């Protein structure tokens, strides 16, 4: 394991550079950043620097929220936040050369660091900062002497469109990178092999290692399984994976699309997260050394800690849905018959469940984990992982019992609570007095985040859709 970075080691690593790129993460999981000189970077690397709070006062299209929220508003003058550099996040952007040298051996990628947003007065992470929220959840895990591990899978469509053609052609006639349904194809990637292999190679150089990389069913759809690792590092990788893919897509005239349901009648884009806990020796806390003869098939190899953790996730799921399904479009994916869960449900190796348990006899004890299948590729990975950890720990601390039986073979929904059918229904459950979300995250986060989702819902309510035009323009 490499030694942690220090200011001195970073300064030495940047000895031949003259610029650095910095980025933080907003509520939508989008990286917001800037390029600064190395001189400026070295002057703020330890103390932090001012970053305009407006990135928490507007939406993904830079439109101010209808209702002013607490972080950035006219009352505080849209003040700066304190952005603190995470030296351990250092990596180089392999597709952006930082030098003017013609010789390839002299070229190096632009240095890159992630930041966390803090209140300039208290110096504490602001409530909605994604990296800060996850750090708080990880702290609770570490207080028990444990560590959290995670993995991520992302599906995404690819359209043969650039930003200009995309702006002119908003939806139904977008050109898919490849036609038809051909999951796990060995030949389809050859049609765009430069793009396909550059993503894989760039991710490795950018410390976003891919374990598995293939076509998924759907026209122009790829899926990546990212390398399993410590949960905060995994969240960084998950967010940066989208950055890699979108950056390289622009180079090839391709628009990668991570929205949950890009096309009617086709499968959506999932963003499944795998989570486990380990003790100080690296032993999996969800694994049961020997089969429990008194438990049914699904629970036979799951430890007591694992059972309580699962119970906590299931009990909290309806309350944290806006984090797992954050957009209006998210709920178009969560429909029956597309391997997308619609109820509070779980099952051993069951892909129709909200939570899929992976354990012996089909996996090794060391690989015992939960796959959270509710979240789409549009979700903010920091929020998803924070939600899973905090609700799961709540279950462990309260010794909660699993609230619903496992899904049976061939069963698609089960008898658990129906998950929200739309974003506003989900927000109402999150903001309810005494909700699990308020308990595990606090009012400051819930009120801010809910305000951003209410903004999204209002935009949707005011929108006149293509469907409405086609349906009514002539006939009514």
GROMACS .gro file of C-alpha atoms in nm:
model
  476
    1UNK     CA    1   0.000   0.000   0.000
    2UNK     CA    2   0.140   0.338  -0.102
    3UNK     CA    3   0.232   0.586   0.171
    4UNK     CA    4  -0.022   0.867   0.225
    5UNK     CA    5   0.048   1.187   0.037
    6UNK     CA    6   0.184   1.484   0.231
    7UNK     CA    7   0.220   1.844   0.124
    8UNK     CA    8   0.591   1.783   0.072
    9UNK     CA    9   0.539   1.472  -0.141
   10UNK     CA   10   0.276   1.648  -0.351
   11UNK     CA   11   0.500   1.951  -0.403
   12UNK     CA   12   0.776   1.717  -0.521
   13UNK     CA   13   0.538   1.530  -0.754
   14UNK     CA   14   0.436   1.862  -0.912
   15UNK     CA   15   0.793   1.988  -0.956
   16UNK     CA   16   0.768   1.997  -1.335
   17UNK     CA   17   0.404   2.108  -1.358
   18UNK     CA   18   0.270   2.460  -1.389
   19UNK     CA   19  -0.105   2.402  -1.346
   20UNK     CA   20  -0.351   2.195  -1.140
   21UNK     CA   21  -0.720   2.110  -1.184
   22UNK     CA   22  -0.950   2.103  -0.879
   23UNK     CA   23  -1.311   1.986  -0.852
   24UNK     CA   24  -1.581   1.940  -0.592
   25UNK     CA   25  -1.911   1.754  -0.617
   26UNK     CA   26  -2.256   1.916  -0.611
   27UNK     CA   27  -2.588   1.763  -0.501
   28UNK     CA   28  -2.647   1.612  -0.846
   29UNK     CA   29  -2.309   1.436  -0.840
   30UNK     CA   30  -2.166   1.675  -1.099
   31UNK     CA   31  -1.803   1.784  -1.068
   32UNK     CA   32  -1.767   2.161  -1.048
   33UNK     CA   33  -1.412   2.288  -1.071
   34UNK     CA   34  -1.142   2.504  -1.219
   35UNK     CA   35  -0.784   2.510  -1.343
   36UNK     CA   36  -0.538   2.707  -1.130
   37UNK     CA   37  -0.165   2.775  -1.143
   38UNK     CA   38   0.068   2.552  -0.946
   39UNK     CA   39   0.182   2.854  -0.749
   40UNK     CA   40  -0.176   2.922  -0.641
   41UNK     CA   41  -0.233   2.554  -0.561
   42UNK     CA   42   0.070   2.529  -0.334
   43UNK     CA   43  -0.047   2.837  -0.146
   44UNK     CA   44  -0.390   2.685  -0.067
   45UNK     CA   45  -0.322   2.310  -0.059
   46UNK     CA   46  -0.314   2.300   0.321
   47UNK     CA   47  -0.538   2.591   0.421
   48UNK     CA   48  -0.812   2.566   0.158
   49UNK     CA   49  -0.954   2.837  -0.066
   50UNK     CA   50  -1.275   3.022  -0.141
   51UNK     CA   51  -1.520   2.855  -0.381
   52UNK     CA   52  -1.847   3.026  -0.475
   53UNK     CA   53  -2.138   2.873  -0.285
   54UNK     CA   54  -2.366   2.914  -0.586
   55UNK     CA   55  -2.288   2.553  -0.684
   56UNK     CA   56  -2.525   2.466  -0.396
   57UNK     CA   57  -2.772   2.737  -0.494
   58UNK     CA   58  -2.854   2.632  -0.849
   59UNK     CA   59  -2.954   2.318  -1.035
   60UNK     CA   60  -2.768   2.108  -1.292
   61UNK     CA   61  -2.846   2.366  -1.562
   62UNK     CA   62  -2.724   2.657  -1.345
   63UNK     CA   63  -3.079   2.778  -1.279
   64UNK     CA   64  -3.127   2.920  -0.931
   65UNK     CA   65  -3.365   2.723  -0.713
   66UNK     CA   66  -3.717   2.865  -0.698
   67UNK     CA   67  -3.691   2.872  -0.320
   68UNK     CA   68  -3.368   3.008  -0.175
   69UNK     CA   69  -3.194   2.748   0.038
   70UNK     CA   70  -2.963   2.792   0.334
   71UNK     CA   71  -2.619   2.744   0.180
   72UNK     CA   72  -2.621   3.007  -0.094
   73UNK     CA   73  -2.874   3.290  -0.100
   74UNK     CA   74  -2.922   3.665  -0.120
   75UNK     CA   75  -2.918   3.697   0.259
   76UNK     CA   76  -2.560   3.570   0.285
   77UNK     CA   77  -2.454   3.739  -0.039
   78UNK     CA   78  -2.388   3.407  -0.214
   79UNK     CA   79  -2.071   3.395  -0.010
   80UNK     CA   80  -1.773   3.171  -0.071
   81UNK     CA   81  -1.744   2.831   0.088
   82UNK     CA   82  -1.414   2.697   0.217
   83UNK     CA   83  -1.294   2.429  -0.027
   84UNK     CA   84  -1.037   2.199   0.131
   85UNK     CA   85  -0.811   1.994  -0.094
   86UNK     CA   86  -0.796   1.618  -0.041
   87UNK     CA   87  -0.430   1.541  -0.109
   88UNK     CA   88  -0.505   1.167  -0.113
   89UNK     CA   89  -0.726   1.216  -0.421
   90UNK     CA   90  -0.424   1.312  -0.636
   91UNK     CA   91  -0.424   1.164  -0.984
   92UNK     CA   92  -0.340   1.285  -1.335
   93UNK     CA   93  -0.587   1.336  -1.618
   94UNK     CA   94  -0.440   1.116  -1.893
   95UNK     CA   95  -0.643   1.266  -2.179
   96UNK     CA   96  -0.535   1.622  -2.095
   97UNK     CA   97  -0.164   1.692  -2.144
   98UNK     CA   98  -0.020   1.953  -1.909
   99UNK     CA   99   0.292   2.026  -2.113
  100UNK     CA  100   0.385   2.167  -2.449
  101UNK     CA  101   0.650   1.901  -2.515
  102UNK     CA  102   0.623   1.728  -2.850
  103UNK     CA  103   0.797   1.411  -2.734
  104UNK     CA  104   0.532   1.173  -2.589
  105UNK     CA  105   0.771   1.053  -2.318
  106UNK     CA  106   0.786   1.409  -2.183
  107UNK     CA  107   0.410   1.449  -2.170
  108UNK     CA  108   0.215   1.408  -1.850
  109UNK     CA  109  -0.148   1.444  -1.755
  110UNK     CA  110  -0.284   1.749  -1.577
  111UNK     CA  111  -0.266   1.704  -1.196
  112UNK     CA  112  -0.613   1.663  -1.045
  113UNK     CA  113  -0.747   1.684  -0.688
  114UNK     CA  114  -1.091   1.662  -0.531
  115UNK     CA  115  -1.211   1.907  -0.268
  116UNK     CA  116  -1.466   1.899   0.013
  117UNK     CA  117  -1.687   2.200   0.088
  118UNK     CA  118  -1.683   2.349   0.439
  119UNK     CA  119  -1.859   2.629   0.621
  120UNK     CA  120  -1.612   2.922   0.630
  121UNK     CA  121  -1.704   3.002   0.991
  122UNK     CA  122  -1.731   2.663   1.161
  123UNK     CA  123  -1.487   2.488   0.925
  124UNK     CA  124  -1.722   2.185   0.933
  125UNK     CA  125  -1.839   2.022   0.607
  126UNK     CA  126  -2.163   2.182   0.488
  127UNK     CA  127  -2.465   1.953   0.525
  128UNK     CA  128  -2.523   1.879   0.153
  129UNK     CA  129  -2.157   1.832   0.056
  130UNK     CA  130  -2.159   1.478  -0.089
  131UNK     CA  131  -1.803   1.394   0.014
  132UNK     CA  132  -1.864   1.540   0.359
  133UNK     CA  133  -2.189   1.348   0.407
  134UNK     CA  134  -2.025   1.017   0.320
  135UNK     CA  135  -1.728   1.096   0.545
  136UNK     CA  136  -1.972   1.141   0.833
  137UNK     CA  137  -2.124   0.800   0.765
  138UNK     CA  138  -1.780   0.639   0.743
  139UNK     CA  139  -1.685   0.797   1.075
  140UNK     CA  140  -1.978   0.617   1.239
  141UNK     CA  141  -1.858   0.288   1.092
  142UNK     CA  142  -1.502   0.345   1.212
  143UNK     CA  143  -1.619   0.428   1.564
  144UNK     CA  144  -1.718   0.062   1.585
  145UNK     CA  145  -1.373  -0.049   1.472
  146UNK     CA  146  -1.504  -0.148   1.130
  147UNK     CA  147  -1.447  -0.041   0.771
  148UNK     CA  148  -1.694  -0.019   0.485
  149UNK     CA  149  -1.620  -0.159   0.142
  150UNK     CA  150  -1.807  -0.098  -0.181
  151UNK     CA  151  -1.823  -0.165  -0.552
  152UNK     CA  152  -2.025  -0.006  -0.831
  153UNK     CA  153  -2.178  -0.104  -1.163
  154UNK     CA  154  -2.286   0.155  -1.420
  155UNK     CA  155  -2.491   0.110  -1.735
  156UNK     CA  156  -2.512   0.393  -1.987
  157UNK     CA  157  -2.640   0.459  -2.337
  158UNK     CA  158  -2.414   0.614  -2.600
  159UNK     CA  159  -2.552   0.845  -2.868
  160UNK     CA  160  -2.368   0.956  -3.178
  161UNK     CA  161  -2.433   1.320  -3.100
  162UNK     CA  162  -2.220   1.618  -3.000
  163UNK     CA  163  -2.342   1.905  -2.779
  164UNK     CA  164  -2.463   2.106  -3.080
  165UNK     CA  165  -2.661   1.825  -3.243
  166UNK     CA  166  -2.791   1.724  -2.900
  167UNK     CA  167  -2.921   2.075  -2.842
  168UNK     CA  168  -3.096   2.077  -3.178
  169UNK     CA  169  -3.234   1.724  -3.139
  170UNK     CA  170  -3.373   1.692  -2.788
  171UNK     CA  171  -3.485   1.332  -2.771
  172UNK     CA  172  -3.677   1.083  -2.977
  173UNK     CA  173  -3.457   1.070  -3.287
  174UNK     CA  174  -3.115   1.061  -3.122
  175UNK     CA  175  -2.879   0.831  -3.311
  176UNK     CA  176  -2.764   0.532  -3.109
  177UNK     CA  177  -2.394   0.448  -3.131
  178UNK     CA  178  -2.488   0.096  -3.241
  179UNK     CA  179  -2.832  -0.047  -3.331
  180UNK     CA  180  -3.029  -0.324  -3.167
  181UNK     CA  181  -3.002  -0.534  -2.854
  182UNK     CA  182  -2.674  -0.723  -2.812
  183UNK     CA  183  -2.560  -0.768  -2.453
  184UNK     CA  184  -2.219  -0.924  -2.386
  185UNK     CA  185  -2.127  -0.890  -2.752
  186UNK     CA  186  -1.768  -0.950  -2.856
  187UNK     CA  187  -1.818  -0.788  -3.196
  188UNK     CA  188  -2.009  -0.467  -3.119
  189UNK     CA  189  -1.718  -0.305  -2.931
  190UNK     CA  190  -1.502  -0.353  -3.241
  191UNK     CA  191  -1.722  -0.102  -3.425
  192UNK     CA  192  -1.607   0.169  -3.182
  193UNK     CA  193  -1.294   0.005  -3.046
  194UNK     CA  194  -1.086   0.322  -3.006
  195UNK     CA  195  -1.356   0.470  -2.780
  196UNK     CA  196  -1.415   0.138  -2.604
  197UNK     CA  197  -1.051   0.068  -2.520
  198UNK     CA  198  -0.957   0.427  -2.443
  199UNK     CA  199  -1.220   0.436  -2.169
  200UNK     CA  200  -1.078   0.118  -2.013
  201UNK     CA  201  -0.717   0.237  -2.040
  202UNK     CA  202  -0.786   0.595  -1.927
  203UNK     CA  203  -0.977   0.470  -1.623
  204UNK     CA  204  -0.677   0.262  -1.515
  205UNK     CA  205  -0.440   0.558  -1.552
  206UNK     CA  206  -0.688   0.781  -1.366
  207UNK     CA  207  -0.717   0.536  -1.072
  208UNK     CA  208  -1.075   0.443  -1.161
  209UNK     CA  209  -0.994   0.080  -1.239
  210UNK     CA  210  -1.257  -0.124  -1.422
  211UNK     CA  211  -1.299  -0.491  -1.328
  212UNK     CA  212  -1.549  -0.580  -1.600
  213UNK     CA  213  -1.640  -0.397  -1.921
  214UNK     CA  214  -1.897  -0.513  -2.177
  215UNK     CA  215  -2.195  -0.424  -2.391
  216UNK     CA  216  -2.529  -0.441  -2.211
  217UNK     CA  217  -2.863  -0.518  -2.373
  218UNK     CA  218  -2.983  -0.209  -2.555
  219UNK     CA  219  -2.865  -0.004  -2.854
  220UNK     CA  220  -2.524   0.143  -2.783
  221UNK     CA  221  -2.530   0.049  -2.415
  222UNK     CA  222  -2.214  -0.029  -2.215
  223UNK     CA  223  -2.175  -0.151  -1.859
  224UNK     CA  224  -1.874  -0.114  -1.631
  225UNK     CA  225  -1.808  -0.289  -1.301
  226UNK     CA  226  -1.563  -0.076  -1.104
  227UNK     CA  227  -1.297  -0.227  -0.882
  228UNK     CA  228  -1.414  -0.301  -0.527
  229UNK     CA  229  -1.252  -0.092  -0.254
  230UNK     CA  230  -1.281   0.129   0.055
  231UNK     CA  231  -1.613   0.308   0.043
  232UNK     CA  232  -1.493   0.671   0.017
  233UNK     CA  233  -1.242   0.582  -0.251
  234UNK     CA  234  -1.515   0.386  -0.429
  235UNK     CA  235  -1.748   0.687  -0.429
  236UNK     CA  236  -1.471   0.901  -0.577
  237UNK     CA  237  -1.410   0.642  -0.847
  238UNK     CA  238  -1.780   0.613  -0.926
  239UNK     CA  239  -1.820   0.986  -0.976
  240UNK     CA  240  -1.496   1.018  -1.168
  241UNK     CA  241  -1.592   0.727  -1.395
  242UNK     CA  242  -1.866   0.945  -1.543
  243UNK     CA  243  -1.614   1.227  -1.583
  244UNK     CA  244  -1.381   0.998  -1.779
  245UNK     CA  245  -1.655   0.861  -2.003
  246UNK     CA  246  -1.810   1.198  -2.081
  247UNK     CA  247  -1.473   1.360  -2.148
  248UNK     CA  248  -1.367   1.088  -2.389
  249UNK     CA  249  -1.711   1.078  -2.548
  250UNK     CA  250  -1.673   1.442  -2.651
  251UNK     CA  251  -1.345   1.352  -2.820
  252UNK     CA  252  -1.522   1.092  -3.037
  253UNK     CA  253  -1.843   1.284  -3.108
  254UNK     CA  254  -2.036   1.060  -2.869
  255UNK     CA  255  -2.267   1.162  -2.584
  256UNK     CA  256  -2.271   0.902  -2.304
  257UNK     CA  257  -2.605   0.913  -2.121
  258UNK     CA  258  -2.647   0.814  -1.756
  259UNK     CA  259  -3.010   0.923  -1.715
  260UNK     CA  260  -3.218   0.647  -1.561
  261UNK     CA  261  -3.458   0.588  -1.852
  262UNK     CA  262  -3.341   0.743  -2.180
  263UNK     CA  263  -3.582   0.559  -2.409
  264UNK     CA  264  -3.938   0.433  -2.374
  265UNK     CA  265  -3.969   0.059  -2.421
  266UNK     CA  266  -3.603  -0.011  -2.348
  267UNK     CA  267  -3.428  -0.108  -2.023
  268UNK     CA  268  -3.306   0.179  -1.810
  269UNK     CA  269  -2.959   0.260  -1.680
  270UNK     CA  270  -2.885   0.112  -1.339
  271UNK     CA  271  -2.616   0.219  -1.097
  272UNK     CA  272  -2.605  -0.074  -0.857
  273UNK     CA  273  -2.390  -0.045  -0.545
  274UNK     CA  274  -2.234  -0.339  -0.358
  275UNK     CA  275  -2.165  -0.290   0.013
  276UNK     CA  276  -2.003  -0.491   0.292
  277UNK     CA  277  -1.842  -0.430   0.631
  278UNK     CA  278  -1.510  -0.571   0.754
  279UNK     CA  279  -1.344  -0.577   1.095
  280UNK     CA  280  -0.996  -0.446   1.177
  281UNK     CA  281  -0.843  -0.767   1.041
  282UNK     CA  282  -1.031  -0.748   0.713
  283UNK     CA  283  -1.280  -1.023   0.801
  284UNK     CA  284  -1.622  -0.987   0.638
  285UNK     CA  285  -1.874  -0.902   0.910
  286UNK     CA  286  -2.171  -1.015   0.701
  287UNK     CA  287  -2.036  -1.369   0.660
  288UNK     CA  288  -2.145  -1.653   0.889
  289UNK     CA  289  -1.864  -1.909   0.941
  290UNK     CA  290  -2.102  -2.204   0.930
  291UNK     CA  291  -2.449  -2.256   0.795
  292UNK     CA  292  -2.728  -2.164   1.037
  293UNK     CA  293  -2.945  -2.479   1.049
  294UNK     CA  294  -3.240  -2.287   1.195
  295UNK     CA  295  -3.249  -2.026   0.918
  296UNK     CA  296  -3.408  -2.057   0.580
  297UNK     CA  297  -3.212  -2.086   0.257
  298UNK     CA  298  -3.176  -1.711   0.206
  299UNK     CA  299  -3.039  -1.631   0.554
  300UNK     CA  300  -2.839  -1.946   0.620
  301UNK     CA  301  -2.498  -1.788   0.564
  302UNK     CA  302  -2.573  -1.428   0.670
  303UNK     CA  303  -2.436  -1.316   1.008
  304UNK     CA  304  -2.645  -1.150   1.278
  305UNK     CA  305  -2.476  -0.817   1.198
  306UNK     CA  306  -2.562  -0.870   0.833
  307UNK     CA  307  -2.925  -0.947   0.916
  308UNK     CA  308  -2.964  -0.635   1.128
  309UNK     CA  309  -2.788  -0.426   0.863
  310UNK     CA  310  -3.025  -0.558   0.596
  311UNK     CA  311  -3.322  -0.484   0.820
  312UNK     CA  312  -3.205  -0.126   0.864
  313UNK     CA  313  -3.161  -0.071   0.492
  314UNK     CA  314  -3.505  -0.214   0.416
  315UNK     CA  315  -3.677  -0.011   0.689
  316UNK     CA  316  -3.507   0.309   0.574
  317UNK     CA  317  -3.544   0.255   0.201
  318UNK     CA  318  -3.874   0.445   0.146
  319UNK     CA  319  -3.735   0.742   0.339
  320UNK     CA  320  -3.410   0.773   0.141
  321UNK     CA  321  -3.556   0.710  -0.205
  322UNK     CA  322  -3.483   1.067  -0.329
  323UNK     CA  323  -3.113   0.987  -0.283
  324UNK     CA  324  -3.134   0.662  -0.477
  325UNK     CA  325  -3.376   0.795  -0.740
  326UNK     CA  326  -3.303   1.170  -0.754
  327UNK     CA  327  -3.472   1.286  -1.076
  328UNK     CA  328  -3.818   1.293  -1.228
  329UNK     CA  329  -3.692   1.044  -1.486
  330UNK     CA  330  -3.562   0.801  -1.220
  331UNK     CA  331  -3.911   0.669  -1.156
  332UNK     CA  332  -3.964   0.577  -1.522
  333UNK     CA  333  -3.696   0.312  -1.467
  334UNK     CA  334  -3.855   0.170  -1.153
  335UNK     CA  335  -4.130  -0.032  -1.320
  336UNK     CA  336  -4.204  -0.403  -1.323
  337UNK     CA  337  -4.062  -0.646  -1.579
  338UNK     CA  338  -3.728  -0.467  -1.630
  339UNK     CA  339  -3.533  -0.618  -1.337
  340UNK     CA  340  -3.591  -0.291  -1.153
  341UNK     CA  341  -3.737  -0.313  -0.800
  342UNK     CA  342  -4.066  -0.145  -0.709
  343UNK     CA  343  -4.114  -0.263  -0.349
  344UNK     CA  344  -3.922  -0.297  -0.025
  345UNK     CA  345  -3.781  -0.642  -0.098
  346UNK     CA  346  -3.475  -0.863  -0.076
  347UNK     CA  347  -3.363  -1.209  -0.173
  348UNK     CA  348  -3.063  -1.436  -0.211
  349UNK     CA  349  -2.927  -1.386  -0.563
  350UNK     CA  350  -3.260  -1.226  -0.661
  351UNK     CA  351  -3.231  -0.960  -0.929
  352UNK     CA  352  -3.589  -0.838  -0.897
  353UNK     CA  353  -3.533  -0.735  -0.534
  354UNK     CA  354  -3.442  -0.393  -0.399
  355UNK     CA  355  -3.155  -0.557  -0.211
  356UNK     CA  356  -2.989  -0.865  -0.356
  357UNK     CA  357  -2.798  -1.073  -0.102
  358UNK     CA  358  -2.483  -1.232  -0.242
  359UNK     CA  359  -2.350  -1.505  -0.013
  360UNK     CA  360  -2.268  -1.876   0.007
  361UNK     CA  361  -2.341  -2.122  -0.134
  362UNK     CA  362  -2.307  -1.926  -0.460
  363UNK     CA  363  -2.029  -1.694  -0.339
  364UNK     CA  364  -1.739  -1.731  -0.099
  365UNK     CA  365  -1.789  -1.612   0.262
  366UNK     CA  366  -1.535  -1.334   0.200
  367UNK     CA  367  -1.752  -1.205  -0.087
  368UNK     CA  368  -2.075  -1.180   0.118
  369UNK     CA  369  -2.235  -0.846   0.043
  370UNK     CA  370  -2.553  -0.658  -0.041
  371UNK     CA  371  -2.622  -0.526  -0.389
  372UNK     CA  372  -2.847  -0.219  -0.375
  373UNK     CA  373  -3.048  -0.245  -0.697
  374UNK     CA  374  -3.289   0.046  -0.648
  375UNK     CA  375  -3.046   0.317  -0.754
  376UNK     CA  376  -3.005   0.423  -1.114
  377UNK     CA  377  -2.700   0.552  -1.296
  378UNK     CA  378  -2.830   0.906  -1.236
  379UNK     CA  379  -2.783   0.884  -0.858
  380UNK     CA  380  -2.507   1.063  -0.668
  381UNK     CA  381  -2.280   0.777  -0.549
  382UNK     CA  382  -2.179   0.959  -0.230
  383UNK     CA  383  -2.541   1.002  -0.125
  384UNK     CA  384  -2.631   0.643  -0.213
  385UNK     CA  385  -2.347   0.496  -0.010
  386UNK     CA  386  -2.410   0.733   0.281
  387UNK     CA  387  -2.777   0.629   0.281
  388UNK     CA  388  -2.694   0.258   0.279
  389UNK     CA  389  -2.434   0.286   0.557
  390UNK     CA  390  -2.640   0.505   0.790
  391UNK     CA  391  -2.964   0.310   0.755
  392UNK     CA  392  -2.776  -0.020   0.782
  393UNK     CA  393  -2.591   0.091   1.097
  394UNK     CA  394  -2.921   0.206   1.243
  395UNK     CA  395  -3.046  -0.148   1.196
  396UNK     CA  396  -2.737  -0.292   1.367
  397UNK     CA  397  -2.757  -0.053   1.662
  398UNK     CA  398  -3.130  -0.118   1.713
  399UNK     CA  399  -3.102  -0.489   1.635
  400UNK     CA  400  -3.387  -0.454   1.388
  401UNK     CA  401  -3.553  -0.762   1.244
  402UNK     CA  402  -3.591  -0.805   0.869
  403UNK     CA  403  -3.940  -0.663   0.797
  404UNK     CA  404  -4.035  -0.875   0.495
  405UNK     CA  405  -3.970  -1.233   0.385
  406UNK     CA  406  -3.734  -1.292   0.092
  407UNK     CA  407  -3.869  -1.295  -0.260
  408UNK     CA  408  -3.937  -1.646  -0.374
  409UNK     CA  409  -3.824  -1.806  -0.697
  410UNK     CA  410  -4.011  -1.640  -0.982
  411UNK     CA  411  -4.158  -1.373  -0.751
  412UNK     CA  412  -4.120  -1.020  -0.883
  413UNK     CA  413  -4.247  -0.782  -0.614
  414UNK     CA  414  -4.344  -0.955  -0.290
  415UNK     CA  415  -4.565  -0.808  -0.021
  416UNK     CA  416  -4.339  -0.526   0.096
  417UNK     CA  417  -4.424  -0.157   0.087
  418UNK     CA  418  -4.459  -0.011  -0.262
  419UNK     CA  419  -4.176   0.234  -0.325
  420UNK     CA  420  -4.258   0.587  -0.436
  421UNK     CA  421  -4.401   0.614  -0.786
  422UNK     CA  422  -4.263   0.962  -0.847
  423UNK     CA  423  -4.009   1.207  -0.711
  424UNK     CA  424  -4.251   1.421  -0.511
  425UNK     CA  425  -4.402   1.119  -0.338
  426UNK     CA  426  -4.050   1.017  -0.240
  427UNK     CA  427  -3.965   1.368  -0.115
  428UNK     CA  428  -4.277   1.376   0.102
  429UNK     CA  429  -4.169   1.053   0.273
  430UNK     CA  430  -3.817   1.187   0.325
  431UNK     CA  431  -3.935   1.515   0.478
  432UNK     CA  432  -4.203   1.367   0.704
  433UNK     CA  433  -4.159   1.440   1.073
  434UNK     CA  434  -3.962   1.162   1.239
  435UNK     CA  435  -3.854   1.007   0.909
  436UNK     CA  436  -3.557   0.773   0.903
  437UNK     CA  437  -3.381   1.019   0.673
  438UNK     CA  438  -3.414   1.299   0.930
  439UNK     CA  439  -3.290   1.064   1.200
  440UNK     CA  440  -2.974   0.951   1.020
  441UNK     CA  441  -2.886   1.269   0.828
  442UNK     CA  442  -3.037   1.552   1.033
  443UNK     CA  443  -3.277   1.829   0.938
  444UNK     CA  444  -3.017   2.055   0.775
  445UNK     CA  445  -2.934   1.802   0.506
  446UNK     CA  446  -3.290   1.678   0.452
  447UNK     CA  447  -3.435   2.029   0.423
  448UNK     CA  448  -3.168   2.145   0.178
  449UNK     CA  449  -3.177   1.836  -0.040
  450UNK     CA  450  -3.556   1.818  -0.040
  451UNK     CA  451  -3.563   2.180  -0.156
  452UNK     CA  452  -3.349   2.091  -0.455
  453UNK     CA  453  -3.582   1.802  -0.546
  454UNK     CA  454  -3.894   2.018  -0.504
  455UNK     CA  455  -3.733   2.254  -0.755
  456UNK     CA  456  -3.687   1.964  -0.996
  457UNK     CA  457  -4.050   1.860  -0.953
  458UNK     CA  458  -4.180   2.213  -1.014
  459UNK     CA  459  -3.984   2.234  -1.339
  460UNK     CA  460  -4.146   1.906  -1.444
  461UNK     CA  461  -4.495   2.025  -1.351
  462UNK     CA  462  -4.450   2.336  -1.564
  463UNK     CA  463  -4.305   2.149  -1.863
  464UNK     CA  464  -4.509   2.081  -2.177
  465UNK     CA  465  -4.387   1.744  -2.302
  466UNK     CA  466  -4.359   1.597  -2.651
  467UNK     CA  467  -4.617   1.337  -2.550
  468UNK     CA  468  -4.871   1.611  -2.471
  469UNK     CA  469  -4.808   1.782  -2.802
  470UNK     CA  470  -4.848   1.459  -2.999
  471UNK     CA  471  -5.154   1.361  -2.800
  472UNK     CA  472  -5.351   1.683  -2.797
  473UNK     CA  473  -5.226   1.941  -3.047
  474UNK     CA  474  -5.474   1.846  -3.320
  475UNK     CA  475  -5.751   1.649  -3.154
  476UNK     CA  476  -5.874   1.856  -2.862
   0.00000   0.00000   0.00000
